[in-house]
mmCIF file of C-alpha atoms in Angstrom:
data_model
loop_
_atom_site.group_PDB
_atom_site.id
_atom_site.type_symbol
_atom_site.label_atom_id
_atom_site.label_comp_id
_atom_site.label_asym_id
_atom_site.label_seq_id
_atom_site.Cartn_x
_atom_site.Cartn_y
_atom_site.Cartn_z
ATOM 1 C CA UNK D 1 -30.032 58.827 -29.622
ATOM 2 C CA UNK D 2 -27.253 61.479 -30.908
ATOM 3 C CA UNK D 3 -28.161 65.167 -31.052
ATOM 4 C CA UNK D 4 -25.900 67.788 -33.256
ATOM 5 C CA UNK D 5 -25.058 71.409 -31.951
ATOM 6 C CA UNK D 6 -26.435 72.393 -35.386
ATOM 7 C CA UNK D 7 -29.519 74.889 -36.052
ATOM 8 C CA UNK D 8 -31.748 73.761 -35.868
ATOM 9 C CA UNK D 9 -30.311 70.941 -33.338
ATOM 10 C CA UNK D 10 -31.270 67.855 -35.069
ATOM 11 C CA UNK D 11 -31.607 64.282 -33.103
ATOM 12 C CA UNK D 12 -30.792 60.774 -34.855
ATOM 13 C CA UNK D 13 -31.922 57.424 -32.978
ATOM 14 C CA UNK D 14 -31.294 53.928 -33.753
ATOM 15 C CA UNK D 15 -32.191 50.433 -31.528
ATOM 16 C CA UNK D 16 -28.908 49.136 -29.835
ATOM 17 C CA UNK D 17 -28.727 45.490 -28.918
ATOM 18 C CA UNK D 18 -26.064 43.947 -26.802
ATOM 19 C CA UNK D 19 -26.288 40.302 -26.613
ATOM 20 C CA UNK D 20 -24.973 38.755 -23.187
ATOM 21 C CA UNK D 21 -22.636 36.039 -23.974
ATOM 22 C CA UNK D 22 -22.717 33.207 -20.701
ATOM 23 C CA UNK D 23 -19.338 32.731 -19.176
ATOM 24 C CA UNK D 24 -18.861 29.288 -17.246
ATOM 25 C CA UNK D 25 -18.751 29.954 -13.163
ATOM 26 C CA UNK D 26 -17.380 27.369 -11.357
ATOM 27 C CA UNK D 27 -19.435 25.414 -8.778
ATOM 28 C CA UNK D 28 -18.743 25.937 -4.966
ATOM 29 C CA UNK D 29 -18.551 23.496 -2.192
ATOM 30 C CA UNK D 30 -17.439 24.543 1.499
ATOM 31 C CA UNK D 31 -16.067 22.444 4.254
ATOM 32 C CA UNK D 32 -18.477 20.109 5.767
ATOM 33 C CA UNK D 33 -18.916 17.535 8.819
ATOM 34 C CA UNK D 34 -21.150 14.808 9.230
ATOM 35 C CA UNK D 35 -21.569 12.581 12.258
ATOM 36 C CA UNK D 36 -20.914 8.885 12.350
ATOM 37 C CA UNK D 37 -21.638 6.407 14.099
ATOM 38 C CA UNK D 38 -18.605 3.626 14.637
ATOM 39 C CA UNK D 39 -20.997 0.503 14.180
ATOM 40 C CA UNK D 40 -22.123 1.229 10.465
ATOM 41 C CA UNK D 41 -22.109 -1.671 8.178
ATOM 42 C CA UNK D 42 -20.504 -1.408 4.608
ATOM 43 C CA UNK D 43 -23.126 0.757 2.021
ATOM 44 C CA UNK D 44 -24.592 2.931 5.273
ATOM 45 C CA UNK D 45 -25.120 6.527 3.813
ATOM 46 C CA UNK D 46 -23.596 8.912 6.345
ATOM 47 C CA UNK D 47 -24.414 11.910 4.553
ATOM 48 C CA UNK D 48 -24.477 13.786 1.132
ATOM 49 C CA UNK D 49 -22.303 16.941 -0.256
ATOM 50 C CA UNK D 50 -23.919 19.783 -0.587
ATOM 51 C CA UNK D 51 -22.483 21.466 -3.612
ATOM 52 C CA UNK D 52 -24.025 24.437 -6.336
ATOM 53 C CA UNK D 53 -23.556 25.828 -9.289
ATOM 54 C CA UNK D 54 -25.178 28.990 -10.322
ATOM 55 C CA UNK D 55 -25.170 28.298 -14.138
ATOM 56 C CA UNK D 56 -28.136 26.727 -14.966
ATOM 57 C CA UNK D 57 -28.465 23.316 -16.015
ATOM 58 C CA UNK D 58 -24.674 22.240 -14.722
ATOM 59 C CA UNK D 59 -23.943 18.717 -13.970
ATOM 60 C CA UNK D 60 -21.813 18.461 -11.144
ATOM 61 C CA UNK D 61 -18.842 15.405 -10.621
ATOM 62 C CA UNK D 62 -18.012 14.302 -6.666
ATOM 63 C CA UNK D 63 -14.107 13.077 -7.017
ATOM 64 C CA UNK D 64 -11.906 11.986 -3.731
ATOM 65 C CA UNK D 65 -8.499 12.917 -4.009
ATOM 66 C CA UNK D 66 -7.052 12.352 -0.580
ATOM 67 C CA UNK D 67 -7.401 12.446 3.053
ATOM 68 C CA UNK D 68 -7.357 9.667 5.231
ATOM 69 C CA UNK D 69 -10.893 8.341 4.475
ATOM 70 C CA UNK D 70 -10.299 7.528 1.190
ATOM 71 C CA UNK D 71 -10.174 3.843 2.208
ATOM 72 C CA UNK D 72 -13.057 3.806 4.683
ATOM 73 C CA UNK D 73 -15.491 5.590 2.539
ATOM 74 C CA UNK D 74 -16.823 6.302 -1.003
ATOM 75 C CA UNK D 75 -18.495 8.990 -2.626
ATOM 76 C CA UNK D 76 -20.960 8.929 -5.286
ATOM 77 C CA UNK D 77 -19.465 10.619 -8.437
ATOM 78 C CA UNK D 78 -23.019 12.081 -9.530
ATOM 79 C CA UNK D 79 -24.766 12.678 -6.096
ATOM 80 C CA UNK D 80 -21.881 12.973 -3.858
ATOM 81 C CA UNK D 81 -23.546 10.619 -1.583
ATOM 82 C CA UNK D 82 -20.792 9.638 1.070
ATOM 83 C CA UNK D 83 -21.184 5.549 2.117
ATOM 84 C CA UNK D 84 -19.087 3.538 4.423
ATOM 85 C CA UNK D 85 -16.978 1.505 2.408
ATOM 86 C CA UNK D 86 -15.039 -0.144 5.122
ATOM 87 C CA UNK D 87 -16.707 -0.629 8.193
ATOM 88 C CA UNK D 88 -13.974 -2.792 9.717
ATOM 89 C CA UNK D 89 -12.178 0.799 9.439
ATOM 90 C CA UNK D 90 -14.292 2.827 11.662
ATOM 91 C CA UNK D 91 -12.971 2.367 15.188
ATOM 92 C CA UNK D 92 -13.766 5.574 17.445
ATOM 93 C CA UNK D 93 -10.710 4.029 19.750
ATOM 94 C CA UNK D 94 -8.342 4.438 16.940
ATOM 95 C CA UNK D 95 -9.452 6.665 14.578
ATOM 96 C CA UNK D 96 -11.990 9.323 15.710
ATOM 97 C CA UNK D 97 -12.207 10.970 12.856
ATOM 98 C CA UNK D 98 -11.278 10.716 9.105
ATOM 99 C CA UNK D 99 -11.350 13.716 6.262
ATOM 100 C CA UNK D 100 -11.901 13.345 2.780
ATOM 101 C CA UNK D 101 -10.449 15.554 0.342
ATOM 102 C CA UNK D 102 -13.706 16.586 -2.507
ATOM 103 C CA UNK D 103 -13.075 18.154 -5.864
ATOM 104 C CA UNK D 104 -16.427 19.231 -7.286
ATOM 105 C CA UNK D 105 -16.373 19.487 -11.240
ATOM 106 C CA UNK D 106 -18.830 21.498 -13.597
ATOM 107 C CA UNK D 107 -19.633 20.352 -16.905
ATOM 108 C CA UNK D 108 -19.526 23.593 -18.315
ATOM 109 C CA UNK D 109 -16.840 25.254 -20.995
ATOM 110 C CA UNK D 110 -14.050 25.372 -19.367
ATOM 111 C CA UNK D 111 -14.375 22.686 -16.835
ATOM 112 C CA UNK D 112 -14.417 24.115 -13.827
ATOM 113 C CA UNK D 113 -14.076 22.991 -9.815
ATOM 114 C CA UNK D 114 -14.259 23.760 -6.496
ATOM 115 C CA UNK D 115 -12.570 21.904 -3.572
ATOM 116 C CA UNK D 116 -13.558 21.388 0.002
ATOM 117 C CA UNK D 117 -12.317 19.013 3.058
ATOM 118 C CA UNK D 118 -15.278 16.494 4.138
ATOM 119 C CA UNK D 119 -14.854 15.543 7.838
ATOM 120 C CA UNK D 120 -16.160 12.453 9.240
ATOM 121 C CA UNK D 121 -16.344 12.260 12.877
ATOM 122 C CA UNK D 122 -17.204 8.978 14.595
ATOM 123 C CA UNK D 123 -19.854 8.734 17.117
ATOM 124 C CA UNK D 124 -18.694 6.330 20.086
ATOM 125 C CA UNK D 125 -20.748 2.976 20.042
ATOM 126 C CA UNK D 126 -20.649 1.012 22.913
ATOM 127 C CA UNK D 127 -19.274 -2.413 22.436
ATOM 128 C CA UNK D 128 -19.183 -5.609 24.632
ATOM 129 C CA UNK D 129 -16.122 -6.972 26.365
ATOM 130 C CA UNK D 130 -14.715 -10.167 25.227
ATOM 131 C CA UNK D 131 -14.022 -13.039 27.884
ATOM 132 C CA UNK D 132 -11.284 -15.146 27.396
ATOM 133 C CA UNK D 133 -11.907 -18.451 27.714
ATOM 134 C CA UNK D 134 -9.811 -20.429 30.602
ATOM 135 C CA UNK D 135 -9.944 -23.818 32.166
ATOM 136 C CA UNK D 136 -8.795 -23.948 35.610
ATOM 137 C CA UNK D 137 -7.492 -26.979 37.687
ATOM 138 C CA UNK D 138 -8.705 -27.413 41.280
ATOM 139 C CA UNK D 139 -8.023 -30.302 44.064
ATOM 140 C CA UNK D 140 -11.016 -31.899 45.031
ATOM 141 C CA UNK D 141 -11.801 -31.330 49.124
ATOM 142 C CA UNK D 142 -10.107 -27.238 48.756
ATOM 143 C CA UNK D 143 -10.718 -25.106 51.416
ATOM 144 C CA UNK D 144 -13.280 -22.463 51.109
ATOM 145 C CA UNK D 145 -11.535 -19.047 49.462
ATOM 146 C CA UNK D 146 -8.684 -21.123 47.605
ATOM 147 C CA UNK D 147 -7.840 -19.334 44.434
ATOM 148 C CA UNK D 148 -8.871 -21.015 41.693
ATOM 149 C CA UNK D 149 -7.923 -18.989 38.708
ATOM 150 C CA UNK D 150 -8.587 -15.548 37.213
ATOM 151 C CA UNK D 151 -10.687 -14.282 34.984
ATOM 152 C CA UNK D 152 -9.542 -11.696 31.948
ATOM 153 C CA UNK D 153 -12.007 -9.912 29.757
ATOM 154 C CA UNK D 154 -10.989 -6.881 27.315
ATOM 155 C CA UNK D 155 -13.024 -4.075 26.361
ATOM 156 C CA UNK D 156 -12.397 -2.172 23.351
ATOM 157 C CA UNK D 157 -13.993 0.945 24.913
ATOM 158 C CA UNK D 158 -11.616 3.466 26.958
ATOM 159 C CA UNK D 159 -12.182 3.660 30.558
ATOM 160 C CA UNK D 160 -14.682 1.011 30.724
ATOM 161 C CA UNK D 161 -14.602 -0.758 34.191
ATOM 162 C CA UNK D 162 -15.807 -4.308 34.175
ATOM 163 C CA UNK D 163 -18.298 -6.405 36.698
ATOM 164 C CA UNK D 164 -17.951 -9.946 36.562
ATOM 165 C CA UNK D 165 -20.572 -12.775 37.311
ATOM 166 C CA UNK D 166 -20.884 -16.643 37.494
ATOM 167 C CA UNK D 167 -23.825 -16.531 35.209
ATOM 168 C CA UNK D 168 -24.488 -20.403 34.965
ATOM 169 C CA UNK D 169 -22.793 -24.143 36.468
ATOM 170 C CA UNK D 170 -22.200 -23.033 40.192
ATOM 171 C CA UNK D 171 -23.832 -25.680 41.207
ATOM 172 C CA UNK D 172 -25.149 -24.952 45.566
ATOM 173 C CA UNK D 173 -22.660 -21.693 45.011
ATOM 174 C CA UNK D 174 -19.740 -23.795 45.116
ATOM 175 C CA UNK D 175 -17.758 -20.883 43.222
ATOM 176 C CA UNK D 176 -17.658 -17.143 44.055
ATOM 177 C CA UNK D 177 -16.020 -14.435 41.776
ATOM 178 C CA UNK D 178 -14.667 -11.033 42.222
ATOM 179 C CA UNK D 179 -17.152 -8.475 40.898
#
């Protein structure tokens, strides 16, 4: 509505429309963790990015594109599903952790993305010691207590301390081992 300083004042009115014209915002994904466990086989889902858009209707695309995970696991480009891809890579020993560097990309005019740093942290797994085989030589009529060989076993855990055990073929406990 307009009104004139004339006399009489007089008033003119008219309908106004402004039509909103959408503008493209880009999608937003934050830094995120997930937990995983060292024994997962190839295809486990570990976790899923959780990514958003606030224009309606978007289609978001999950791309890697770095970090040193890139080769142990994969990400779904539609869900952003994160799978191990290479279990013989997850060793908590080794390599407690891996990231994964995410760009999330709107379908929207102009394309549009967000990046974030995806963090998996291994989960220790305990895993059995491996024995290594031996074959020992002995004269027959030893004395009790002669040394007959030793043992070796490796565990790929850290700190582990190892029992041993004659488990099997000590005939009238001929043989006795070192726990």
């Amino acid at each position: 509505q307009a009104l004139d300083n004339g006399l009489p004042a007089l008033i003119g009115s008219s309908t106004i429309t402004v039509n909103l014209t959408n503008v493209n915002e880009a999608p937003v994904v934050d830094d995120q963790t997930f937990p995983v466990a060292e024994n997962n086989s190839d295809g486990s889902v570990v976790g899923t990015i959780v990514a958003s858009d606030v224009d309606a209707g978007t289609t978001l695309t999950y791309t890697v594109t770095g970090g040193s995970g890139q080769l142990a696991f994969s990400v779904n480009s539609v869900s952003g599903q994160i799978s191990v891809a290479n279990s013989a890579a997850l060793d908590f020993e080794t390599t407690p952790s891996f990231t994964l560097n995410v760009t999330v990309t709107d379908n929207g005019t102009p394309q549009l993305s967000d990046t974030a740093v995806i963090t998996a942290n291994l989960i220790n797994v305990n895993e059995a010691p491996a024995v290594n085989a031996a074959t020992f030589s002995l004269a027959e009529n030893s004395a009790n207590g002669t040394h007959v060989g030793s043992v070796t076993a490796i565990d790929p855990d850290a700190g582990t301390i190892l029992a041993y055990s004659i488990i099997c073929g000590n005939m009238d406990g001929a043989f006795a081992i070192d726990a």
